Structure formats: structure tokens, C-alpha cells
Short mmCIF file of C-alpha atoms in Angstrom, two decimals:
data_model
loop_
_atom_site.label_atom_id
_atom_site.label_comp_id
_atom_site.label_asym_id
_atom_site.label_seq_id
_atom_site.Cartn_x
_atom_site.Cartn_y
_atom_site.Cartn_z
CA UNK A 20 -17.25 -51.98 -58.66
CA UNK A 21 -16.97 -55.66 -59.51
CA UNK A 22 -17.19 -58.38 -56.89
CA UNK A 23 -13.59 -59.31 -57.67
CA UNK A 24 -12.38 -55.79 -56.88
CA UNK A 25 -14.38 -55.77 -53.64
CA UNK A 26 -12.90 -59.10 -52.62
CA UNK A 27 -9.37 -57.95 -53.48
CA UNK A 28 -9.87 -54.77 -51.45
CA UNK A 29 -11.01 -56.82 -48.45
CA UNK A 30 -8.11 -59.29 -48.90
CA UNK A 31 -5.55 -56.46 -48.88
CA UNK A 32 -7.21 -54.59 -46.00
CA UNK A 33 -7.25 -57.71 -43.81
CA UNK A 34 -3.51 -58.21 -44.35
CA UNK A 35 -2.55 -54.56 -44.05
CA UNK A 36 -1.54 -54.48 -47.71
CA UNK A 37 -3.96 -51.69 -48.57
CA UNK A 38 -1.18 -49.16 -47.89
CA UNK A 39 0.80 -50.21 -50.96
CA UNK A 40 0.99 -47.29 -53.36
CA UNK A 41 -0.32 -47.65 -56.95
CA UNK A 42 3.13 -47.18 -58.47
CA UNK A 43 4.41 -50.16 -56.47
CA UNK A 44 1.42 -52.21 -57.55
CA UNK A 45 2.36 -51.35 -61.13
CA UNK A 46 5.92 -52.54 -60.51
CA UNK A 47 4.60 -55.83 -59.11
CA UNK A 48 2.29 -56.12 -62.14
CA UNK A 49 5.20 -55.65 -64.54
CA UNK A 50 7.23 -58.23 -62.65
CA UNK A 51 4.39 -60.73 -62.96
CA UNK A 52 4.01 -59.92 -66.65
CA UNK A 53 7.67 -60.86 -67.10
CA UNK A 54 6.90 -64.17 -65.43
CA UNK A 55 4.07 -64.73 -67.92
CA UNK A 56 6.56 -64.11 -70.73
CA UNK A 57 8.96 -66.68 -69.27
CA UNK A 58 6.18 -69.25 -68.94
CA UNK A 59 4.99 -68.59 -72.48
CA UNK A 60 8.51 -69.30 -73.72
CA UNK A 61 8.31 -72.62 -71.86
CA UNK A 62 4.91 -73.30 -73.42
CA UNK A 63 6.24 -72.89 -76.97
CA UNK A 64 9.35 -74.93 -76.24
CA UNK A 65 11.89 -72.11 -76.31
CA UNK A 66 12.77 -72.71 -72.65
CA UNK A 67 12.99 -75.96 -70.72
CA UNK A 68 10.42 -76.97 -68.14
CA UNK A 69 6.69 -77.24 -67.80
CA UNK A 70 4.81 -73.98 -68.28
CA UNK A 71 2.73 -72.60 -65.43
CA UNK A 72 0.77 -70.01 -67.40
CA UNK A 73 -2.52 -70.21 -65.54
CA UNK A 74 -1.20 -69.08 -62.17
CA UNK A 75 1.02 -66.40 -63.66
CA UNK A 76 -1.81 -64.96 -65.74
CA UNK A 77 -4.00 -64.98 -62.64
CA UNK A 78 -1.34 -62.98 -60.78
CA UNK A 79 -1.32 -60.41 -63.60
CA UNK A 80 -5.11 -60.19 -63.58
CA UNK A 81 -5.32 -59.75 -59.82
CA UNK A 82 -2.69 -57.03 -59.79
CA UNK A 83 -4.37 -55.25 -62.70
CA UNK A 84 -7.69 -55.27 -60.82
CA UNK A 85 -5.91 -54.06 -57.67
CA UNK A 86 -4.29 -51.18 -59.56
CA UNK A 87 -7.63 -50.20 -61.06
CA UNK A 88 -9.20 -50.23 -57.61
CA UNK A 89 -6.39 -48.09 -56.20
CA UNK A 90 -7.05 -45.57 -58.98
CA UNK A 91 -10.82 -45.59 -58.44
CA UNK A 92 -11.59 -47.35 -61.72
CA UNK A 93 -14.27 -50.03 -62.05
CA UNK A 94 -12.20 -52.19 -64.38
CA UNK A 95 -15.01 -54.47 -65.50
CA UNK A 96 -17.20 -51.51 -66.49
CA UNK A 97 -14.24 -49.82 -68.22
CA UNK A 98 -13.41 -52.96 -70.19
CA UNK A 99 -17.01 -53.45 -71.29
CA UNK A 100 -17.15 -49.82 -72.44
CA UNK A 101 -13.85 -50.21 -74.31
CA UNK A 102 -15.03 -53.44 -75.95
CA UNK A 103 -18.17 -51.70 -77.19
CA UNK A 104 -16.04 -48.86 -78.61
CA UNK A 105 -13.74 -51.41 -80.30
CA UNK A 106 -16.72 -53.21 -81.82
CA UNK A 107 -17.75 -49.92 -83.46
CA UNK A 108 -14.18 -49.01 -84.41
CA UNK A 109 -13.34 -52.37 -86.02
CA UNK A 110 -16.32 -53.57 -88.11
CA UNK A 111 -16.39 -57.24 -89.03
CA UNK A 112 -15.71 -57.27 -92.79
CA UNK A 113 -12.71 -54.91 -92.60
CA UNK A 114 -11.33 -56.66 -89.53
CA UNK A 115 -11.57 -60.08 -91.13
CA UNK A 116 -9.79 -58.80 -94.25
CA UNK A 117 -7.01 -57.26 -92.15
CA UNK A 118 -6.59 -60.53 -90.25
CA UNK A 119 -6.39 -62.50 -93.49
CA UNK A 120 -3.60 -60.17 -94.70
CA UNK A 121 -1.81 -60.58 -91.37
CA UNK A 122 -1.98 -64.37 -91.57
CA UNK A 123 -0.76 -64.38 -95.18
CA UNK A 124 2.25 -62.25 -94.28
CA UNK A 125 3.11 -64.41 -91.30
CA UNK A 126 2.75 -67.62 -93.29
CA UNK A 127 5.40 -66.32 -95.69
CA UNK A 128 8.05 -66.23 -92.94
#
């Protein structure tokens, strides 16, 4: 388990928040993800105001790590394993070609 997950577990336990069920953590995570969307719209100028993306993304990350901990998943280890699988699944030449096609299509819009 990562140090971040250990620290989050201690943080919640000290405050009595360790009784929150995983499904409620997921709801909080989705709520925070919506806040990231709103801040991103501010960042690109679609909405008024100064974007606060850093804090909102941190909230999403913390809740994702908390959910993983509640489910008994070492998120850092899982992500490293998934990244290794993705590196094998998406080799460089083919991936670069696919990205070039994507950029060409989006430049046409």
C-alpha cells in the first residue's frame, strides 16, 4: 500500500470518517469530478471566473485513493501494472500514427 493511502487511512480514522461506505465515497468522487469539469470550462474560457483546477484535481485524486483503499486495492501498484500492460498493448509506431490521424481530424473542425 502506498504511503498516500496509509496517510489517508490515518486521516479518516482520526476523524471518524473511516465508516463511510465505498459507494458513498464513489458519490463524493463523482461530485468532485463534476467540479473539475466546471473548473476546466473556466480554464478554457467557456465560463467566467478564475479556474481552480489544482485543488479540484487533488480532491478527485484523494477520493480515488480512498476508494481504492476501501476496496483493498493498492492503487499505485495497480496503476503501474496497468501502465506496463498499456505499453505492451499500444506500441510506439502504431500509437504515434493513430495520434497523427486524430490530430488531423480535429484540425479539420
